[in-house]
Short mmCIF file of C-alpha atoms in Angstrom, two decimals:
data_model
loop_
_atom_site.label_atom_id
_atom_site.label_comp_id
_atom_site.label_asym_id
_atom_site.label_seq_id
_atom_site.Cartn_x
_atom_site.Cartn_y
_atom_site.Cartn_z
CA MET A 174 0.11 0.00 -0.24
CA ALA A 175 2.96 2.42 0.90
CA ALA A 176 4.51 1.75 -2.47
CA LEU A 177 1.22 2.23 -4.31
CA PHE A 178 1.05 5.68 -2.53
CA LEU A 179 4.68 6.85 -3.15
CA SER A 180 3.98 5.81 -6.93
CA LEU A 181 0.75 7.95 -7.12
CA CYS A 182 2.56 10.75 -5.43
CA VAL A 183 5.41 10.50 -8.35
CA CYS A 184 3.17 10.59 -10.90
CA LEU A 185 1.22 13.46 -9.65
CA ALA A 186 4.41 15.42 -9.11
CA LEU A 187 5.43 14.61 -12.73
CA ALA A 188 2.04 15.60 -14.20
CA LEU A 189 2.13 18.93 -12.56
CA SER A 190 5.65 19.64 -13.50
CA ASN A 191 4.47 19.22 -17.12
CA ALA A 192 1.67 21.03 -17.08
CA ALA A 193 1.39 24.76 -18.40
CA PRO A 194 3.04 27.22 -15.94
CA ALA A 195 1.04 29.99 -14.34
CA HIS A 196 0.76 33.64 -15.48
CA HIS A 197 3.37 34.55 -12.87
CA ASP A 198 5.63 31.93 -13.49
CA VAL A 199 5.53 32.72 -17.15
CA MET A 200 6.24 36.37 -16.50
CA MET A 201 9.12 35.30 -14.49
CA LYS A 202 10.86 33.18 -17.20
CA ASP A 203 10.63 36.01 -19.83
CA ALA A 204 11.83 38.45 -17.38
CA PRO A 205 14.68 36.93 -15.34
CA GLU A 206 15.74 40.57 -13.91
CA LEU A 207 12.63 40.50 -11.94
CA HIS A 208 14.08 38.08 -9.76
CA ASP A 209 15.54 41.02 -8.07
CA ALA A 210 13.88 42.71 -5.34
CA LYS A 211 13.68 45.77 -7.20
CA PRO A 212 13.65 45.89 -11.07
CA ASP A 213 16.03 48.64 -12.23
CA ARG A 214 14.56 50.10 -15.68
CA CYS A 215 17.85 51.86 -16.57
CA LYS A 216 19.11 48.40 -17.30
CA GLY A 217 16.78 48.10 -20.15
CA ILE A 218 13.12 46.98 -19.66
CA GLU A 219 10.15 45.98 -21.71
CA PHE A 220 7.50 47.31 -19.91
CA ASP A 221 4.17 45.59 -19.29
CA ALA A 222 1.90 48.69 -19.37
CA ILE A 223 2.21 52.37 -19.17
CA THR A 224 -0.40 54.92 -18.38
CA PRO A 225 -0.90 58.59 -16.52
CA ASP A 226 -3.48 58.78 -14.03
CA GLU A 227 -6.09 61.74 -13.33
CA LYS A 228 -3.39 63.87 -11.55
CA GLY A 229 -0.97 63.81 -14.59
CA ASN A 230 1.62 61.19 -13.04
CA THR A 231 2.59 58.59 -15.60
CA PHE A 232 3.12 55.06 -14.01
CA PHE A 233 5.46 52.41 -15.97
CA PHE A 234 4.76 48.40 -14.92
CA LYS A 235 6.78 45.76 -14.86
CA GLY A 236 5.97 42.57 -13.43
CA ASP A 237 4.54 43.36 -9.77
CA HIS A 238 6.40 46.57 -9.88
CA LEU A 239 5.85 49.95 -10.93
CA TRP A 240 7.72 53.35 -11.12
CA LYS A 241 5.76 56.71 -10.78
CA GLY A 242 7.12 59.25 -12.93
CA PHE A 243 10.35 59.47 -14.84
CA SER A 244 12.89 58.99 -12.03
CA GLY A 245 12.75 57.32 -9.00
CA SER A 246 13.17 53.60 -8.06
CA ALA A 247 10.37 50.86 -8.27
CA GLU A 248 7.95 49.72 -5.78
CA LEU A 249 5.02 47.56 -5.62
CA SER A 250 2.10 48.09 -7.69
CA SER A 251 -0.13 46.91 -4.87
CA SER A 252 1.31 49.65 -2.46
CA ILE A 253 -0.62 52.37 -4.73
CA PHE A 254 -3.13 50.13 -6.92
CA LYS A 255 -4.07 47.96 -3.61
CA GLU A 256 -7.12 46.29 -4.72
CA LEU A 257 -5.18 44.64 -7.47
CA ASP A 258 -3.89 41.68 -5.32
CA ASP A 259 -7.31 41.54 -3.62
CA TYR A 260 -8.68 39.71 -7.07
CA HIS A 261 -5.81 38.52 -8.67
CA ASP A 262 -2.36 36.89 -7.65
CA LEU A 263 -0.42 39.69 -9.53
CA GLY A 264 1.93 38.59 -11.99
CA HIS A 265 1.90 41.55 -14.16
CA VAL A 266 -0.90 44.28 -15.76
CA ASP A 267 -1.49 42.81 -19.48
CA ALA A 268 -2.45 46.64 -20.46
CA ALA A 269 -3.68 49.86 -18.93
CA PHE A 270 -4.88 53.28 -20.08
CA ARG A 271 -6.50 56.40 -18.67
CA MET A 272 -10.01 57.24 -20.08
CA HIS A 273 -9.70 60.70 -21.81
CA GLN A 274 -12.59 63.34 -21.28
CA GLN A 275 -16.04 62.13 -21.91
CA ASP A 276 -19.58 63.46 -22.09
CA ASP A 277 -20.28 60.76 -18.99
CA ALA A 278 -18.51 62.49 -16.31
CA SER A 279 -18.71 59.55 -14.19
CA VAL A 280 -15.64 58.01 -16.46
CA HIS A 281 -13.51 61.09 -16.76
CA ASP A 282 -9.83 60.41 -15.69
CA HIS A 283 -10.72 56.68 -14.62
CA VAL A 284 -7.59 54.40 -14.80
CA TYR A 285 -8.23 50.98 -16.39
CA PHE A 286 -6.09 47.91 -16.04
CA PHE A 287 -6.46 44.42 -17.82
CA LEU A 288 -5.27 41.39 -16.09
CA ASP A 289 -6.03 38.09 -18.08
CA ASP A 290 -9.84 38.29 -18.86
CA LYS A 291 -10.64 41.18 -16.43
CA VAL A 292 -10.78 44.88 -16.40
CA PHE A 293 -10.48 47.06 -13.39
CA SER A 294 -11.17 50.63 -12.77
CA PHE A 295 -9.81 52.94 -10.57
CA TYR A 296 -10.29 56.63 -9.55
CA ASN A 297 -7.83 58.12 -7.14
CA TYR A 298 -6.22 55.17 -6.57
CA THR A 299 -9.33 53.31 -5.55
CA LEU A 300 -11.04 50.18 -7.23
CA GLU A 301 -14.69 51.50 -8.44
CA LYS A 302 -17.65 49.66 -6.98
CA GLY A 303 -18.60 46.78 -9.05
CA TYR A 304 -14.98 46.20 -10.51
CA PRO A 305 -13.29 43.92 -11.73
CA VAL A 306 -15.61 42.53 -14.76
CA GLU A 307 -14.83 40.63 -18.05
CA ILE A 308 -13.38 42.61 -20.39
CA GLN A 309 -16.21 41.48 -22.86
CA LYS A 310 -18.83 43.05 -20.81
CA GLU A 311 -17.01 46.44 -20.43
CA PHE A 312 -15.50 46.75 -23.79
CA PRO A 313 -17.55 44.40 -26.19
CA GLY A 314 -15.53 42.88 -28.97
CA ILE A 315 -12.25 43.19 -27.06
CA PRO A 316 -10.09 39.92 -26.78
CA SER A 317 -8.53 38.92 -23.38
CA HIS A 318 -4.96 38.71 -22.62
CA LEU A 319 -3.89 42.13 -24.15
CA ASP A 320 -0.48 43.51 -25.02
CA ALA A 321 -1.51 46.88 -24.81
CA ALA A 322 -4.04 49.65 -24.71
CA VAL A 323 -4.06 53.49 -25.29
CA GLU A 324 -6.61 56.16 -25.13
CA CYS A 325 -7.24 58.01 -28.71
CA PRO A 326 -9.57 61.48 -28.59
CA LYS A 327 -11.62 62.75 -31.12
CA GLY A 328 -9.49 65.06 -33.39
CA GLU A 329 -6.88 62.35 -33.20
CA CYS A 330 -8.66 59.38 -33.87
CA MET A 331 -12.04 59.58 -35.94
CA THR A 332 -14.11 59.17 -32.88
CA ASP A 333 -13.37 58.99 -29.31
CA SER A 334 -11.47 55.58 -28.94
CA VAL A 335 -9.39 53.09 -27.31
CA LEU A 336 -6.63 51.33 -29.01
CA PHE A 337 -6.14 47.74 -28.02
CA PHE A 338 -3.27 45.66 -29.36
CA LYS A 339 -2.59 41.88 -29.28
CA GLY A 340 0.33 40.62 -31.26
CA ASN A 341 0.07 42.49 -34.42
CA GLU A 342 -3.40 43.12 -34.29
CA THR A 343 -4.96 46.47 -33.44
CA TYR A 344 -8.75 47.00 -32.43
CA THR A 345 -10.22 50.64 -32.42
CA TYR A 346 -12.83 50.50 -29.79
CA ASP A 347 -15.14 53.61 -30.48
CA ILE A 348 -16.25 54.39 -26.88
CA LYS A 349 -19.78 55.81 -27.73
CA THR A 350 -21.24 53.22 -30.23
CA GLU A 351 -19.12 50.42 -28.85
CA THR A 352 -18.19 49.05 -32.08
CA VAL A 353 -14.72 47.70 -32.83
CA LYS A 354 -12.70 47.88 -36.06
CA LYS A 355 -9.86 45.05 -36.36
CA LYS A 356 -6.64 45.90 -38.11
CA MET A 357 -3.66 44.35 -39.17
CA TRP A 358 -0.49 46.81 -38.55
CA THR A 359 2.26 44.10 -39.73
CA HIS A 360 4.71 46.98 -39.84
CA LEU A 361 4.45 48.04 -36.52
CA PRO A 362 6.43 46.10 -33.81
CA ASN A 363 4.16 43.98 -31.24
CA CYS A 364 3.72 46.53 -28.45
CA THR A 365 4.00 45.35 -24.95
CA SER A 366 2.78 48.64 -23.85
CA ALA A 367 1.35 51.85 -25.51
CA PHE A 368 1.23 55.37 -24.32
CA ARG A 369 -0.21 58.83 -25.37
CA TRP A 370 1.95 62.03 -24.62
CA LEU A 371 1.19 65.37 -25.88
CA GLU A 372 -0.89 64.10 -28.49
CA HIS A 373 1.74 61.51 -29.83
CA TYR A 374 1.35 57.82 -29.81
CA TYR A 375 3.90 55.47 -28.67
CA CYS A 376 4.55 51.86 -28.99
CA PHE A 377 6.95 50.14 -26.35
CA HIS A 378 8.76 47.07 -27.31
CA GLY A 379 11.70 45.55 -25.87
CA HIS A 380 13.55 48.77 -24.12
CA ASN A 381 12.89 50.79 -27.04
CA PHE A 382 9.78 52.55 -28.52
CA THR A 383 8.47 53.30 -32.22
CA ARG A 384 6.05 56.42 -32.35
CA PHE A 385 3.02 55.83 -34.97
CA HIS A 386 -0.35 57.53 -35.94
CA PRO A 387 -3.04 56.29 -34.20
CA ILE A 388 -5.34 55.94 -37.31
CA SER A 389 -2.90 54.48 -39.77
CA GLY A 390 -0.31 52.91 -37.82
CA GLU A 391 2.28 54.82 -40.19
CA VAL A 392 5.68 55.27 -38.77
CA THR A 393 7.45 58.44 -39.72
CA GLY A 394 11.12 59.02 -38.68
CA THR A 395 14.02 57.11 -37.48
CA TYR A 396 12.80 54.24 -34.95
CA PRO A 397 12.97 52.48 -32.87
CA LYS A 398 14.62 54.72 -30.41
CA ASP A 399 15.67 53.68 -26.72
CA ALA A 400 13.17 54.42 -24.26
CA ARG A 401 16.04 55.54 -21.83
CA ARG A 402 16.96 58.50 -23.51
CA TYR A 403 13.39 60.01 -23.30
CA PHE A 404 11.25 58.44 -20.89
CA MET A 405 13.35 58.13 -17.73
CA LYS A 406 16.21 59.85 -16.30
CA CYS A 407 19.07 57.38 -16.09
CA ASP A 408 22.95 57.68 -15.44
CA GLY A 409 25.37 56.59 -18.25
CA GLY A 410 24.54 58.88 -21.11
CA PHE A 411 20.75 58.36 -20.80
CA GLY A 412 18.41 60.74 -19.63
CA HIS A 413 14.84 61.92 -19.59
CA GLY A 414 14.13 64.36 -22.76
CA GLY A 415 18.24 64.17 -23.63
CA GLY A 416 18.98 64.66 -20.25
CA ALA A 417 18.02 68.31 -20.08
CA ARG A 418 17.79 70.12 -16.54
CA ARG A 419 15.04 72.02 -15.71
CA LEU A 420 15.75 75.82 -15.46
CA ARG A 421 15.34 77.81 -11.89
CA CYS A 422 12.53 79.93 -11.87
CA SER A 423 14.81 82.80 -11.12
CA ASP A 424 16.62 82.20 -14.35
CA VAL A 425 13.48 81.83 -16.35
CA LYS A 426 13.53 84.56 -19.34
CA LEU A 427 10.38 84.04 -21.55
CA HIS A 428 10.44 85.32 -24.91
CA ALA A 429 6.83 84.81 -25.96
CA VAL A 430 3.56 83.03 -24.48
CA THR A 431 0.39 82.39 -26.68
CA THR A 432 -2.71 79.83 -26.97
CA ASP A 433 -3.83 78.83 -30.13
CA ASP A 434 -7.61 78.30 -31.38
CA LYS A 435 -7.43 74.41 -30.01
CA GLY A 436 -6.68 75.80 -26.48
CA LYS A 437 -2.88 74.76 -26.69
CA SER A 438 -0.96 77.18 -24.65
CA TYR A 439 2.85 77.74 -25.06
CA ALA A 440 5.64 79.32 -23.73
CA PHE A 441 8.94 79.85 -25.40
CA HIS A 442 12.37 80.54 -23.99
CA ASP A 443 15.40 80.48 -25.56
CA GLU A 444 15.32 77.77 -28.19
CA MET A 445 12.93 75.63 -26.42
CA TYR A 446 9.16 75.73 -25.68
CA LEU A 447 6.79 74.52 -22.91
CA ARG A 448 3.06 73.36 -23.26
CA LEU A 449 1.13 75.20 -20.44
CA ASP A 450 -2.02 73.43 -20.76
CA THR A 451 -0.71 69.71 -20.29
CA HIS A 452 -0.55 69.44 -16.60
CA ARG A 453 -2.30 66.02 -17.10
CA ASP A 454 0.45 64.85 -18.75
CA GLY A 455 3.44 66.51 -16.71
CA SER A 456 5.43 69.62 -18.10
CA HIS A 457 8.11 69.35 -20.46
CA HIS A 458 10.72 71.43 -22.38
CA PHE A 459 11.18 70.78 -25.93
CA ASN A 460 13.05 72.04 -29.13
CA ILE A 461 10.90 74.62 -31.03
CA SER A 462 11.98 72.86 -33.98
CA LYS A 463 10.37 69.98 -32.95
CA SER A 464 6.74 71.25 -33.50
CA TRP A 465 7.74 74.02 -36.12
CA LYS A 466 10.54 72.36 -37.89
CA GLU A 467 11.40 75.71 -40.05
CA ILE A 468 12.18 77.54 -37.03
CA SER A 469 15.96 77.48 -36.38
CA GLY A 470 16.92 79.02 -32.71
CA GLY A 471 14.96 81.35 -30.61
CA VAL A 472 12.04 83.71 -31.33
CA ASP A 473 11.24 87.24 -30.86
CA ALA A 474 7.56 87.02 -30.19
CA VAL A 475 4.49 84.75 -30.98
CA PHE A 476 0.94 85.36 -31.45
CA SER A 477 -2.39 83.37 -32.16
CA TYR A 478 -5.00 84.70 -34.64
CA GLY A 479 -8.14 82.45 -35.98
CA ASP A 480 -6.70 79.26 -36.90
CA LYS A 481 -3.06 80.44 -37.41
CA MET A 482 -0.01 80.85 -35.12
CA TYR A 483 2.46 83.90 -36.18
CA ILE A 484 5.95 83.39 -35.13
CA ILE A 485 8.43 86.34 -35.63
CA GLN A 486 12.05 85.82 -35.77
CA GLY A 487 14.28 88.92 -36.47
CA GLY A 488 12.45 90.95 -39.65
CA GLN A 489 10.46 88.00 -40.81
CA VAL A 490 7.08 86.14 -39.80
CA TYR A 491 6.31 82.41 -40.10
CA ILE A 492 2.77 81.56 -40.49
CA TYR A 493 1.06 78.07 -39.33
CA LYS A 494 -2.13 76.57 -40.01
CA SER A 495 -3.05 75.14 -36.53
CA ALA A 496 -4.05 71.71 -36.51
CA VAL A 497 -3.48 68.25 -34.68
CA HIS A 498 -0.03 69.29 -35.78
CA TYR A 499 1.36 72.98 -37.14
CA THR A 500 2.10 73.19 -40.87
CA LEU A 501 4.02 76.15 -42.21
CA ILE A 502 1.61 78.14 -44.99
CA GLU A 503 2.71 77.95 -48.45
CA GLY A 504 4.96 80.83 -49.15
CA TYR A 505 6.40 81.95 -45.39
CA PRO A 506 8.23 83.12 -44.17
CA LYS A 507 7.93 86.94 -45.35
CA PRO A 508 9.36 89.97 -44.06
CA LEU A 509 7.29 91.52 -41.21
CA LYS A 510 6.84 94.65 -43.05
CA GLU A 511 5.32 92.98 -45.82
CA GLU A 512 2.92 90.89 -43.22
CA LEU A 513 2.21 93.37 -40.54
CA GLY A 514 3.70 96.95 -41.73
CA ILE A 515 6.07 97.39 -39.22
CA ASP A 516 10.16 96.72 -39.29
CA GLY A 517 11.71 94.33 -37.01
CA PRO A 518 12.72 92.98 -34.84
CA VAL A 519 10.23 93.53 -32.10
CA ASP A 520 9.91 92.25 -28.31
CA ALA A 521 6.81 91.01 -27.75
CA ALA A 522 3.05 90.87 -29.63
CA PHE A 523 -0.01 89.47 -28.39
CA LEU A 524 -3.77 89.58 -29.08
CA CYS A 525 -6.57 89.31 -26.76
CA PRO A 526 -9.23 86.95 -27.15
CA ASN A 527 -11.96 87.33 -29.89
CA GLN A 528 -10.45 90.36 -31.26
CA HIS A 529 -8.58 91.22 -34.22
CA THR A 530 -6.13 93.70 -33.28
CA VAL A 531 -2.24 92.61 -32.64
CA PHE A 532 -0.37 94.64 -30.10
CA ILE A 533 3.35 94.81 -31.00
CA ILE A 534 5.67 96.00 -28.68
CA GLN A 535 9.33 97.47 -29.45
CA GLY A 536 11.10 99.30 -26.62
CA GLN A 537 8.84 101.40 -24.97
CA LYS A 538 6.25 101.60 -27.63
CA MET A 539 3.13 99.64 -28.44
CA CYS A 540 1.74 99.79 -31.79
CA GLU A 541 -1.85 98.48 -32.95
CA VAL A 542 -2.09 96.39 -36.13
CA ASP A 543 -5.59 95.71 -37.56
CA LEU A 544 -5.09 92.15 -38.74
CA ALA A 545 -8.55 92.10 -40.56
CA ALA A 546 -7.36 95.41 -42.56
CA THR A 547 -5.70 95.28 -46.14
CA PRO A 548 -3.10 96.09 -46.33
CA ARG A 549 -2.04 95.62 -42.59
CA VAL A 550 -0.25 99.12 -41.26
CA VAL A 551 0.27 100.40 -37.89
CA LYS A 552 -2.80 102.52 -36.94
CA LYS A 553 -2.17 103.51 -33.33
CA GLU A 554 1.35 103.95 -31.37
CA MET A 555 1.20 104.29 -27.58
CA PRO A 556 3.96 104.36 -24.93
CA ILE A 557 4.23 101.73 -22.07
CA PRO A 558 5.81 102.21 -18.66
CA PHE A 559 8.95 99.89 -19.29
CA PRO A 560 11.86 100.41 -21.36
CA LYS A 561 12.23 97.02 -22.39
CA ILE A 562 9.77 93.54 -22.00
CA ASP A 563 10.53 89.89 -23.08
CA ALA A 564 7.07 89.09 -23.41
CA GLY A 565 3.16 89.81 -23.50
CA PHE A 566 0.32 87.70 -23.37
CA CYS A 567 -3.42 88.58 -23.25
CA ASP A 568 -6.22 86.41 -22.04
CA ALA A 569 -9.98 86.54 -20.22
CA ASP A 570 -7.55 88.23 -17.03
CA GLY A 571 -6.41 90.73 -18.71
CA VAL A 572 -2.71 91.59 -19.94
CA LYS A 573 0.64 90.43 -18.68
CA VAL A 574 4.02 91.48 -19.41
CA PHE A 575 7.16 89.55 -18.62
CA ILE A 576 10.42 90.92 -17.65
CA GLY A 577 13.05 88.22 -16.65
CA PRO A 578 11.48 85.94 -13.93
CA GLU A 579 8.50 88.29 -13.07
CA TYR A 580 5.49 89.46 -14.81
CA TYR A 581 2.88 92.38 -14.33
CA SER A 582 -0.98 92.51 -14.97
CA TYR A 583 -2.70 94.81 -16.40
CA ALA A 584 -6.85 94.72 -17.02
CA SER A 585 -6.63 95.79 -20.56
CA PRO A 586 -3.91 96.95 -23.08
CA MET A 587 -5.31 100.64 -22.64
CA ILE A 588 -4.39 100.29 -19.03
CA LEU A 589 -1.07 99.33 -19.77
CA ALA A 590 -0.38 101.98 -21.93
CA MET A 591 -2.25 104.57 -19.83
CA SER A 592 -0.31 103.38 -16.54
CA ARG A 593 1.98 105.60 -14.98
CA ILE A 594 2.64 103.43 -11.90
CA ARG A 595 3.58 99.79 -12.04
CA PRO A 596 1.46 97.04 -10.22
CA GLN A 597 3.05 94.82 -7.84
CA PRO A 598 5.41 92.11 -9.61
CA GLN A 599 4.47 88.61 -9.43
CA LYS A 600 7.13 85.56 -9.71
CA ILE A 601 6.85 83.01 -12.34
CA SER A 602 6.05 79.89 -10.47
CA PRO A 603 7.08 76.27 -10.72
CA GLU A 604 3.40 75.08 -10.89
CA LYS A 605 2.73 76.97 -14.12
CA PHE A 606 6.24 77.15 -15.84
CA ALA A 607 7.69 73.89 -14.99
CA CYS A 608 10.90 75.57 -13.28
CA GLU A 609 12.53 74.58 -10.09
CA ASP A 610 11.99 76.91 -7.35
#
């Protein structure tokens, strides 16, 4: 009897050893570096999922660990998203995305996690009531065991959508109609994670990434690129954004500030620009030529009028059509005198909302130019109470003129021109301009 029992135990052990490994075991086999207590993404890691949260923090997932932001060490995923382990023996998150703005306020900014055939919805790091549910129930037509997912708002996709990836198959899920279009993007690497960042789309594979178009999957430019050079801070020649260090707020000197007709706000300084309206994606500096490829070096002034952005550099003006990305209008740049009836260079230019008069500042003089007139000429000149300013901006709150790391606020351009006493200066803040205090 003892021999029979021993024989049965041996058979059972052999059967178990030949069985398919569990989710967590497969992950550990494919990623042996995770045997360490804390994985190091600077050594080169293939991420399982990447997603921002509702506060603009970006999370990078690998195995049962995550990184919060572009720097810092790994920590257990369950230390922040606690309920994940309550419902699953967490090996790794298959995919994740943050829901972009929707008409249904109840799903604004929710973060969705996909594990095997289940989906979890979190808000403020707390699992929403009723979750997890089966993927098919929440997203009909979307398969289980996904590789990646990313949100795609209307204007960047045809409709408010989510892109799901499995192998070389891409599923475009229409949020409103709950319909799915399946595509085969065989030219794109198999994405183990996907990320939408500042209106660009990135497929991560190995320790590299490839940027792609969310509708066609088209890849333009030289890819793949090493993620460590762009999406994290690492030593040894790597670095987030090329390793550029943020300026101290006391060293900031803006050259232009503007908001286009799509609500995108920009601050320009030296050869760099910063998006001011993308706090949900973090604050980051880029070379001006990244978005306006015909511009080399810094700019003197920038303003927006209708669906166009005017960039003034020296005695020339470049006019770009604003859309998802900027396109230089044929025939430009042109001489500033020909376009606006004024000789360059200029110190600043701004346009107030729903107006067609641009105010151009040169030294202690502010000129008015009617953009609706033909030809465009200076129709009025007024003195201002500053010998020289760096940048000017006008919005619903009034006019701001920037001088070094400070700015002065006025209720209107006319009050700026009539004022003989300067208001109390205000400091450029880290929250607004992504500088260091």
